[in-house]
mmCIF file of the C-alpha atoms, coordinates in Angstrom:
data_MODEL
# 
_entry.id   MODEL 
# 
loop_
_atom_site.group_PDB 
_atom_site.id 
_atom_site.type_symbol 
_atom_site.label_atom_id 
_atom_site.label_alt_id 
_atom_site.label_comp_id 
_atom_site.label_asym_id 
_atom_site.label_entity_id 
_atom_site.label_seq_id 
_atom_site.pdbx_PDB_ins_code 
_atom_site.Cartn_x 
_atom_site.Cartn_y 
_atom_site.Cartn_z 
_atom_site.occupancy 
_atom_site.B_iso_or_equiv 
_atom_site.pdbx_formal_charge 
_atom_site.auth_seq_id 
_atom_site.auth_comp_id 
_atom_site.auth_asym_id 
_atom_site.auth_atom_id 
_atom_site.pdbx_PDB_model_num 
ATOM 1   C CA . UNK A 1 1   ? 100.248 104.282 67.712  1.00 0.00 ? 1   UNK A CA 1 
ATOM 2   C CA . UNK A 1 2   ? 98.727  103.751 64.249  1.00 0.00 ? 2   UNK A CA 1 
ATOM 3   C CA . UNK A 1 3   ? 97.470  99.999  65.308  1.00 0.00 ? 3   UNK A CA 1 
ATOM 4   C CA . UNK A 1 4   ? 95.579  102.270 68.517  1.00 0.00 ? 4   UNK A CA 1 
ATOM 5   C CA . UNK A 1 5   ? 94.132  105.023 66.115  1.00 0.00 ? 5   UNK A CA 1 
ATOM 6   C CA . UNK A 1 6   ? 92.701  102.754 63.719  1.00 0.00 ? 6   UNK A CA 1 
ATOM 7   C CA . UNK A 1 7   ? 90.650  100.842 66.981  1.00 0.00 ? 7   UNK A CA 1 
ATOM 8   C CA . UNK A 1 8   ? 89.696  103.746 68.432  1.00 0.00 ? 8   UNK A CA 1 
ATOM 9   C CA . UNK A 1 9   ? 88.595  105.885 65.414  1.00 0.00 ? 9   UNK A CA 1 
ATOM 10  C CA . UNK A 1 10  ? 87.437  102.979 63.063  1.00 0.00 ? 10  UNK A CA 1 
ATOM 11  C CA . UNK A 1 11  ? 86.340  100.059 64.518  1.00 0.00 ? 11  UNK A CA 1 
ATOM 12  C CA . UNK A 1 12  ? 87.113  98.769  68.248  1.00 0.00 ? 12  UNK A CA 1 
ATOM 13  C CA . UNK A 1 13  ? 87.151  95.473  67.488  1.00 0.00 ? 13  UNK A CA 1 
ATOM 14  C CA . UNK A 1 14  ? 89.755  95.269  64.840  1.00 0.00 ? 14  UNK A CA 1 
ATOM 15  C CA . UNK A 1 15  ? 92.322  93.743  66.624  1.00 0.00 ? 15  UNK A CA 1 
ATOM 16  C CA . UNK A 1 16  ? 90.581  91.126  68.920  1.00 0.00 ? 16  UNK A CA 1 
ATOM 17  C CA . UNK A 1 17  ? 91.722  88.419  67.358  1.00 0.00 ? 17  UNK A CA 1 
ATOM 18  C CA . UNK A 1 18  ? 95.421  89.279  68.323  1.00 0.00 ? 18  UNK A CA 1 
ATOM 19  C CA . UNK A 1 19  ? 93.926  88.815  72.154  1.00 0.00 ? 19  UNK A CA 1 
ATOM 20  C CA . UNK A 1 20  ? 94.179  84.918  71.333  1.00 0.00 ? 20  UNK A CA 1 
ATOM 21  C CA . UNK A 1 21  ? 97.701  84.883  71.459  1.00 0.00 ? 21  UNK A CA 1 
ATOM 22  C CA . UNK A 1 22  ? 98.010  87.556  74.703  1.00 0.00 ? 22  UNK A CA 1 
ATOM 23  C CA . UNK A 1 23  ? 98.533  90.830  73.271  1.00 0.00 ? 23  UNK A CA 1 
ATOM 24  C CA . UNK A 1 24  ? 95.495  93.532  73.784  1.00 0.00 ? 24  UNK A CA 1 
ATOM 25  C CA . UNK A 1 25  ? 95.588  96.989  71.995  1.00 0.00 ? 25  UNK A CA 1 
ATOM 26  C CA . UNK A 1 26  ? 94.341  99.241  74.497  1.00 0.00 ? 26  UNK A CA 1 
ATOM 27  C CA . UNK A 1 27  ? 92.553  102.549 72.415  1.00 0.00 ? 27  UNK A CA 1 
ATOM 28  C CA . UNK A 1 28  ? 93.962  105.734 72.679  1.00 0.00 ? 28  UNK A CA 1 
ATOM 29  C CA . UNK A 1 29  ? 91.672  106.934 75.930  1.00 0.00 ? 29  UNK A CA 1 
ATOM 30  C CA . UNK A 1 30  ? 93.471  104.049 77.808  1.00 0.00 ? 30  UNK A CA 1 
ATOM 31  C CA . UNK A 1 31  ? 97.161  104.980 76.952  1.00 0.00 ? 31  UNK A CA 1 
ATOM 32  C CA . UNK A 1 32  ? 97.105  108.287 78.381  1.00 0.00 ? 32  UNK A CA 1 
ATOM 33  C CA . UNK A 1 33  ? 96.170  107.087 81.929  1.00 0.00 ? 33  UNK A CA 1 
ATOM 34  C CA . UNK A 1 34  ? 98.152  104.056 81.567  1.00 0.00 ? 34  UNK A CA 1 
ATOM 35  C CA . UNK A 1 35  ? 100.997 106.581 80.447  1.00 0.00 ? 35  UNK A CA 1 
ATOM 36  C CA . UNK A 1 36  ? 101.835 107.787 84.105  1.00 0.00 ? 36  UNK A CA 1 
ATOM 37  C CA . UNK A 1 37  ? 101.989 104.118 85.366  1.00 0.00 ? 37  UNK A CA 1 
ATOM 38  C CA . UNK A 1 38  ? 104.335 103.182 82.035  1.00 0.00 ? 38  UNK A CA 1 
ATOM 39  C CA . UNK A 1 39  ? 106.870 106.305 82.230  1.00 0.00 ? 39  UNK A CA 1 
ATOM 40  C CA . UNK A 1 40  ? 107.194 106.081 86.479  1.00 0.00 ? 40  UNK A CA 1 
ATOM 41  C CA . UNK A 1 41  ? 108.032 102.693 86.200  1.00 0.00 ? 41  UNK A CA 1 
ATOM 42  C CA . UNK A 1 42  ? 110.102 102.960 82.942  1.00 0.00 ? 42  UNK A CA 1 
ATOM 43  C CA . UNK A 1 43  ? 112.007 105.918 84.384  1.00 0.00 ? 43  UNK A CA 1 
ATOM 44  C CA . UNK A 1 44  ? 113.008 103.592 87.524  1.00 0.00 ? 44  UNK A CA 1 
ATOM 45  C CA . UNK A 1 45  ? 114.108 100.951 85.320  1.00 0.00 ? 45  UNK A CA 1 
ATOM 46  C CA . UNK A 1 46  ? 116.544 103.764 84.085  1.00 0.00 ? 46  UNK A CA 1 
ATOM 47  C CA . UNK A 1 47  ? 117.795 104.692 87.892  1.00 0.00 ? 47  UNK A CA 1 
ATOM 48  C CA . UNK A 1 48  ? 118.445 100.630 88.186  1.00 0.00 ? 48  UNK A CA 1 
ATOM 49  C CA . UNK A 1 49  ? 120.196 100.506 85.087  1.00 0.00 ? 49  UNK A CA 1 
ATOM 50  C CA . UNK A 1 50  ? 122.624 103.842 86.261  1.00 0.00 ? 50  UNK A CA 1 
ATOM 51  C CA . UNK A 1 51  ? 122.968 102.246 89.635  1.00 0.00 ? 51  UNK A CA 1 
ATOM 52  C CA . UNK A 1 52  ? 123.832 98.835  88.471  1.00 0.00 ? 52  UNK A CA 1 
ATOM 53  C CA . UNK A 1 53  ? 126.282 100.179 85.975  1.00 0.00 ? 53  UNK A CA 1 
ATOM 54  C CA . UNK A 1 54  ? 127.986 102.439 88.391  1.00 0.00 ? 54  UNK A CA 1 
ATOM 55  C CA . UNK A 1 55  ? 128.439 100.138 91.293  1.00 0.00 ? 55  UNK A CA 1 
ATOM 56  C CA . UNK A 1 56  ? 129.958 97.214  88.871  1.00 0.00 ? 56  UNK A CA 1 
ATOM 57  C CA . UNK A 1 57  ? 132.790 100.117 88.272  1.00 0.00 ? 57  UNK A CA 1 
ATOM 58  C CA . UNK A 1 58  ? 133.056 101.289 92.075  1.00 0.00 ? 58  UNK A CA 1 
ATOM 59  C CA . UNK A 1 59  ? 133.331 97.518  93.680  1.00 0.00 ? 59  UNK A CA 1 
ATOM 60  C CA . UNK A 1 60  ? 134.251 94.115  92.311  1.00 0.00 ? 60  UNK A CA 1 
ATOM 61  C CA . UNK A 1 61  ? 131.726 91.346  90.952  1.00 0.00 ? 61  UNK A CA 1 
ATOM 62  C CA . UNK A 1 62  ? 131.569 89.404  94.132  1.00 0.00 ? 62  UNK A CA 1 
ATOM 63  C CA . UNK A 1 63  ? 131.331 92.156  96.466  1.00 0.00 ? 63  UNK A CA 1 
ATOM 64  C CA . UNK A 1 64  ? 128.107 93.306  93.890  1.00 0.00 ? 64  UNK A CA 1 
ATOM 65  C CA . UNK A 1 65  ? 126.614 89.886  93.914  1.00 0.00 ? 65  UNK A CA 1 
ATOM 66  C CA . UNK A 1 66  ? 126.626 89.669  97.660  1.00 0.00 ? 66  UNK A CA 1 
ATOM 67  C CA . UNK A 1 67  ? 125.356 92.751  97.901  1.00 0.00 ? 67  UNK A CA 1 
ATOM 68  C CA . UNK A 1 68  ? 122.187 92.453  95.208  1.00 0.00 ? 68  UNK A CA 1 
ATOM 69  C CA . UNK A 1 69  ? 121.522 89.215  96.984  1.00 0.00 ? 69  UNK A CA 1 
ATOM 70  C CA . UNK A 1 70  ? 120.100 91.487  99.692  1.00 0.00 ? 70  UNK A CA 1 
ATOM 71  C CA . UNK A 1 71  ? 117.830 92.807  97.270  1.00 0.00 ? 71  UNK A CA 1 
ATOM 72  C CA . UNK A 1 72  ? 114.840 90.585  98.983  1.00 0.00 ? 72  UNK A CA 1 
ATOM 73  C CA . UNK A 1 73  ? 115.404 92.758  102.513 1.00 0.00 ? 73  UNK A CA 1 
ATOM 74  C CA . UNK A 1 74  ? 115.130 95.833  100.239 1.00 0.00 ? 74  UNK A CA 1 
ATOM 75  C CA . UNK A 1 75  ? 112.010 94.715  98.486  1.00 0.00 ? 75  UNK A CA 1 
ATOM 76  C CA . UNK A 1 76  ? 110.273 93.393  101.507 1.00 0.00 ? 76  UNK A CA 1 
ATOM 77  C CA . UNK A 1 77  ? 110.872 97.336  102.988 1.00 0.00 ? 77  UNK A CA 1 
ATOM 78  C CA . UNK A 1 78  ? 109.294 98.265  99.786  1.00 0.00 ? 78  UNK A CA 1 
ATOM 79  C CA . UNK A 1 79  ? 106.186 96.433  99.646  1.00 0.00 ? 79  UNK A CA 1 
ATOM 80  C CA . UNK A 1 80  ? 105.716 97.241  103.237 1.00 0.00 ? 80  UNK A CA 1 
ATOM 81  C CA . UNK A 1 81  ? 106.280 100.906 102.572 1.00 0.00 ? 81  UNK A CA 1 
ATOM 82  C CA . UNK A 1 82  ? 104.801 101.926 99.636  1.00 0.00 ? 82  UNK A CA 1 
ATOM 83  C CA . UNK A 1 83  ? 101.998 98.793  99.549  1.00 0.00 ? 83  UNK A CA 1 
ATOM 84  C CA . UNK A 1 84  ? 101.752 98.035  102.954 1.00 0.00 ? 84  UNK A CA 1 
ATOM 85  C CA . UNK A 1 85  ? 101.418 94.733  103.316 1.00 0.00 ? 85  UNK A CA 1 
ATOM 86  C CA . UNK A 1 86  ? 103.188 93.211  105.870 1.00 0.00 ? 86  UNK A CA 1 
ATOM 87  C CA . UNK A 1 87  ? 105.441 90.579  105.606 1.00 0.00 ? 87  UNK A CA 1 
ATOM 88  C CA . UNK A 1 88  ? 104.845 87.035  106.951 1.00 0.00 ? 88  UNK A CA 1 
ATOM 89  C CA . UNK A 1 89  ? 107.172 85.625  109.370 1.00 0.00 ? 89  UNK A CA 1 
ATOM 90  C CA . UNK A 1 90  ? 107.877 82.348  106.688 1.00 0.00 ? 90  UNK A CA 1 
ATOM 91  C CA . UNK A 1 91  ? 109.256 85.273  104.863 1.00 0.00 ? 91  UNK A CA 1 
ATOM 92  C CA . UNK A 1 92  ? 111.133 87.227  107.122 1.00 0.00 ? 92  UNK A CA 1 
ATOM 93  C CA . UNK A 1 93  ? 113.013 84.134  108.009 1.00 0.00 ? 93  UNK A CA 1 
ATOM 94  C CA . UNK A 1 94  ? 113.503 83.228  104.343 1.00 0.00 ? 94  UNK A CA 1 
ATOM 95  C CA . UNK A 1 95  ? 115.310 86.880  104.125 1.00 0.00 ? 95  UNK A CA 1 
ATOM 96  C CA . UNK A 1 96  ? 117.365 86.129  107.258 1.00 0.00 ? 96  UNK A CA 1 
ATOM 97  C CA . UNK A 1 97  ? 118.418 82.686  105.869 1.00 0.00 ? 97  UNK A CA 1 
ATOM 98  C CA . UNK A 1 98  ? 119.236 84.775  102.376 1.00 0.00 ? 98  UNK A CA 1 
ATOM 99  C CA . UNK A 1 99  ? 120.476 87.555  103.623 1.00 0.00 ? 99  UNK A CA 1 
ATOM 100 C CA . UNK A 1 100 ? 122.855 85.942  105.967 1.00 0.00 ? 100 UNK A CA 1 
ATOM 101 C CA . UNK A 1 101 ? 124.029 83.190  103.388 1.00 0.00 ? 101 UNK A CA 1 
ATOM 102 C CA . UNK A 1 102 ? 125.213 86.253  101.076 1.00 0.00 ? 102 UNK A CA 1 
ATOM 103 C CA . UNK A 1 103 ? 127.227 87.935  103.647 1.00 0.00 ? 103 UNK A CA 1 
ATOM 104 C CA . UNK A 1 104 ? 129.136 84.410  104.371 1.00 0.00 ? 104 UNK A CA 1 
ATOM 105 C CA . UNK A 1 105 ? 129.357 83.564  100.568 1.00 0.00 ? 105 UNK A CA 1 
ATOM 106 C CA . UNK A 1 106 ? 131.140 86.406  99.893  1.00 0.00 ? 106 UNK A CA 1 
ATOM 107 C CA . UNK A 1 107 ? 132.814 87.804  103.632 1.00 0.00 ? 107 UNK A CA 1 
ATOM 108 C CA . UNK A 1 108 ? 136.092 87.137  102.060 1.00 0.00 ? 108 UNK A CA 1 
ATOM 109 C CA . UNK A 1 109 ? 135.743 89.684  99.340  1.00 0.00 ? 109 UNK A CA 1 
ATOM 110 C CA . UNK A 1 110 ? 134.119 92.345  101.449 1.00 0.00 ? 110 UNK A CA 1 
ATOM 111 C CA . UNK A 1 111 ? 135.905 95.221  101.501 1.00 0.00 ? 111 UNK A CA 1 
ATOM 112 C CA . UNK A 1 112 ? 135.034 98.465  103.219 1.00 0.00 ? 112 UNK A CA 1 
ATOM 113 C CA . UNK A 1 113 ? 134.270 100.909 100.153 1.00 0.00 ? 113 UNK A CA 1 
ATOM 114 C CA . UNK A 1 114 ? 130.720 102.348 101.418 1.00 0.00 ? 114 UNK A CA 1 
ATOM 115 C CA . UNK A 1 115 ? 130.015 104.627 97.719  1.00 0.00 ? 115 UNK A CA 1 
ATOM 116 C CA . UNK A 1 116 ? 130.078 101.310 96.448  1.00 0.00 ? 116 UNK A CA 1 
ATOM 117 C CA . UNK A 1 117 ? 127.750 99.818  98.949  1.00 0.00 ? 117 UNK A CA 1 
ATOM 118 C CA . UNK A 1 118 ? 125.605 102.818 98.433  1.00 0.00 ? 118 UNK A CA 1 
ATOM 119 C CA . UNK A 1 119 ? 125.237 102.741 94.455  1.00 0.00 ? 119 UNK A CA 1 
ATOM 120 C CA . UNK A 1 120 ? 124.382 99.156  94.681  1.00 0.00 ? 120 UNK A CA 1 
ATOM 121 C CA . UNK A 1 121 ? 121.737 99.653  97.944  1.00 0.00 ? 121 UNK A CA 1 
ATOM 122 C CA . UNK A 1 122 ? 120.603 102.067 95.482  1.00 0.00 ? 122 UNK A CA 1 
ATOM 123 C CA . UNK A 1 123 ? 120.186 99.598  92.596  1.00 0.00 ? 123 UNK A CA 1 
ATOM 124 C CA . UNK A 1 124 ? 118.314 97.003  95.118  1.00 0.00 ? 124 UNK A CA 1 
ATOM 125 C CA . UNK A 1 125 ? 116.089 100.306 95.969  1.00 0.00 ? 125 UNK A CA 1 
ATOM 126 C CA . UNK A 1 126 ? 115.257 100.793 92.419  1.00 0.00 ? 126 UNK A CA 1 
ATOM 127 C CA . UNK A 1 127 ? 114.763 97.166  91.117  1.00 0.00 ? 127 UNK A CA 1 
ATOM 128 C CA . UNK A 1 128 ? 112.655 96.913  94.676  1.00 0.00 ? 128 UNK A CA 1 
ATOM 129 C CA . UNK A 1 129 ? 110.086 99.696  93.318  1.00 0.00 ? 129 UNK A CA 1 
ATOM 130 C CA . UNK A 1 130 ? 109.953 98.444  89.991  1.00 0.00 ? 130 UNK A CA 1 
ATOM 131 C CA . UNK A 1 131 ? 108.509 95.356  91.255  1.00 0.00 ? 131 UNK A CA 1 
ATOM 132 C CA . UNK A 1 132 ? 105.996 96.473  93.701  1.00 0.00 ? 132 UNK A CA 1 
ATOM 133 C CA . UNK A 1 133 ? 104.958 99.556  91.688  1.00 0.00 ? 133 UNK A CA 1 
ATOM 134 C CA . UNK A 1 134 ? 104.603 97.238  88.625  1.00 0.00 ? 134 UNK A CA 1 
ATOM 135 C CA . UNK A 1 135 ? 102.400 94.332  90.796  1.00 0.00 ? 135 UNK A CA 1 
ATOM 136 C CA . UNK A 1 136 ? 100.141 96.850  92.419  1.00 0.00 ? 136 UNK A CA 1 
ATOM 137 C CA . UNK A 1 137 ? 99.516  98.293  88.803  1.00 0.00 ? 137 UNK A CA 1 
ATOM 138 C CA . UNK A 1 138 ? 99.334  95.135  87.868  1.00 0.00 ? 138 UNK A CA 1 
ATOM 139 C CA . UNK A 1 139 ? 96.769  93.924  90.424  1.00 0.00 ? 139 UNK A CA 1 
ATOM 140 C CA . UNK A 1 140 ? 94.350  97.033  89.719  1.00 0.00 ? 140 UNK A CA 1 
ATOM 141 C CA . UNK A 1 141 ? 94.857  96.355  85.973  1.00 0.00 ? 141 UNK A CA 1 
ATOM 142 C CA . UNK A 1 142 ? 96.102  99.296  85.050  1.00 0.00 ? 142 UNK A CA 1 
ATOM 143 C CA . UNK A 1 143 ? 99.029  98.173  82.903  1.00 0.00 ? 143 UNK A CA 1 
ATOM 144 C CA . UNK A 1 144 ? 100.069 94.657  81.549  1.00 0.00 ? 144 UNK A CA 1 
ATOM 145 C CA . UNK A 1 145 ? 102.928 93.275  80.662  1.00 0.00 ? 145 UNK A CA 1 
ATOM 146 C CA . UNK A 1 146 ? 102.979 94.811  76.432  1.00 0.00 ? 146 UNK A CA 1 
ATOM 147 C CA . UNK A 1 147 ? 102.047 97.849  78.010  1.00 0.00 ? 147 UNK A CA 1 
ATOM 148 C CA . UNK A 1 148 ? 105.013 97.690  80.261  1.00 0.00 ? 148 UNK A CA 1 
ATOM 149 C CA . UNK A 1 149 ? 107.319 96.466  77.082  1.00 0.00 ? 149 UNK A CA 1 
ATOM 150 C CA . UNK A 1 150 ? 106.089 99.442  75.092  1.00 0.00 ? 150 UNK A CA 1 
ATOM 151 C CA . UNK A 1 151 ? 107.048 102.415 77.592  1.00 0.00 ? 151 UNK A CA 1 
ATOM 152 C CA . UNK A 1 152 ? 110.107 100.633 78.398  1.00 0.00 ? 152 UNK A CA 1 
ATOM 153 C CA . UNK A 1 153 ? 110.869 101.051 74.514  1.00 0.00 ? 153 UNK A CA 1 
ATOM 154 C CA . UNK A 1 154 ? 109.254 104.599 74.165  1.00 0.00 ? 154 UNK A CA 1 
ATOM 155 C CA . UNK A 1 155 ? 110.821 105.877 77.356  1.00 0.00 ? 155 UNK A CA 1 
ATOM 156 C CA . UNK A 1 156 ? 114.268 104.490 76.836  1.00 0.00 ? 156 UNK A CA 1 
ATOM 157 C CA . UNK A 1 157 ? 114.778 104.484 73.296  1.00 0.00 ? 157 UNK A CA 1 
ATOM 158 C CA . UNK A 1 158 ? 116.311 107.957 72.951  1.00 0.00 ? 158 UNK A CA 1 
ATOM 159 C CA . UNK A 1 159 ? 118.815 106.964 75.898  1.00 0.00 ? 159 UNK A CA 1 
ATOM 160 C CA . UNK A 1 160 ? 119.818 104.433 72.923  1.00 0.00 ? 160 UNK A CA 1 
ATOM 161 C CA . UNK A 1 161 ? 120.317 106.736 70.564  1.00 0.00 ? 161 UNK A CA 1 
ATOM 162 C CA . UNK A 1 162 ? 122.022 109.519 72.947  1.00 0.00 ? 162 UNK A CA 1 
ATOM 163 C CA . UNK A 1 163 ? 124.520 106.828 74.012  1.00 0.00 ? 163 UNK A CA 1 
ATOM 164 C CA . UNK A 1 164 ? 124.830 105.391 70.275  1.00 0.00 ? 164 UNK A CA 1 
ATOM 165 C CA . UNK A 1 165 ? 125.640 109.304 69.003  1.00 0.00 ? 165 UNK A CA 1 
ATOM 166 C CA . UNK A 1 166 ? 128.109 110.497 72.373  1.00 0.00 ? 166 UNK A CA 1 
ATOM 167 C CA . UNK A 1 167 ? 129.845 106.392 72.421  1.00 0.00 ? 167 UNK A CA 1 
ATOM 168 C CA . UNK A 1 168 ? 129.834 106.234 76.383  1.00 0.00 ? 168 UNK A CA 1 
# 
């Protein structure tokens, strides 16, 4: 915040050098509207992080990797939904292929615990939006990848310290 104050108040070109190695200081007019981008997609990192944390306690590991190997389906929903681009057919039969190699891999272990199945199609969901939200942001520009670093860190940092001060 200080390193954004000084290039907007004193001089904007202060930090260009530190564009050389691929980090840009955006000026204080720029982090509030990249603010809304940073927090939606910071808060949905959270959801992913509950989701993925409850389903590993509801179902066993393989059932959970078989499961999150259906993330692609979910994503390709996604981007279709929220993007709208439609998916090619190379990639719908990719998803079969993947999709239908997880349920073999791990039919053994499958078990028919649906809160289970739903905390984990909700950590698919989740992980889903955080990568299309984040590449259509990313396409228009809007944030980058230090931006994205430094919500995740604002946004989640006092989840650190609530869980450091109650010891989940």
């Amino acid at each position: 915040m200080i390193l954004m104050s000084i290039k907007s108040f004193v001089s904007y070109r202060s930090f260009d050098f530190l564009e050389e190695y691929g980090i840009r200081l955006s000026s204080l007019g720029e982090v509030i509207g990249k603010a809304k981008a940073g927090m939606a997609i910071s808060s949905m990192k959270v959801v992913e992080v509950f989701f993925g944390l409850y389903s590993l306690k509801a179902i066993n590991i393989p059932l959970f990797l078989t499961a999150r190997r259906c993330s692609i389906m979910t994503t390709i929903l996604v981007d279709y939904l929220y993007a709208g681009k439609k998916p090619t057919s190379v990639l719908l039969i990719t998803m079969m292929f993947v999709v239908i190699g997880a349920i073999v891999a791990g039919s053994e272990n499958i078990e028919a615990n649906w809160y289970g199945f739903i905390l984990v199609f909700g950590n698919n969901l989740a992980s889903a939006m955080i990568n299309v939200v984040a590449s259509v942001y990313n396409e228009k520009k809007v944030v980058q990848a230090f931006d994205l670093n430094f919500y995740f860190a604002l946004f989640n940092l006092h989840f650190l310290l609530l869980a450091q001060l109650t010891q989940f």
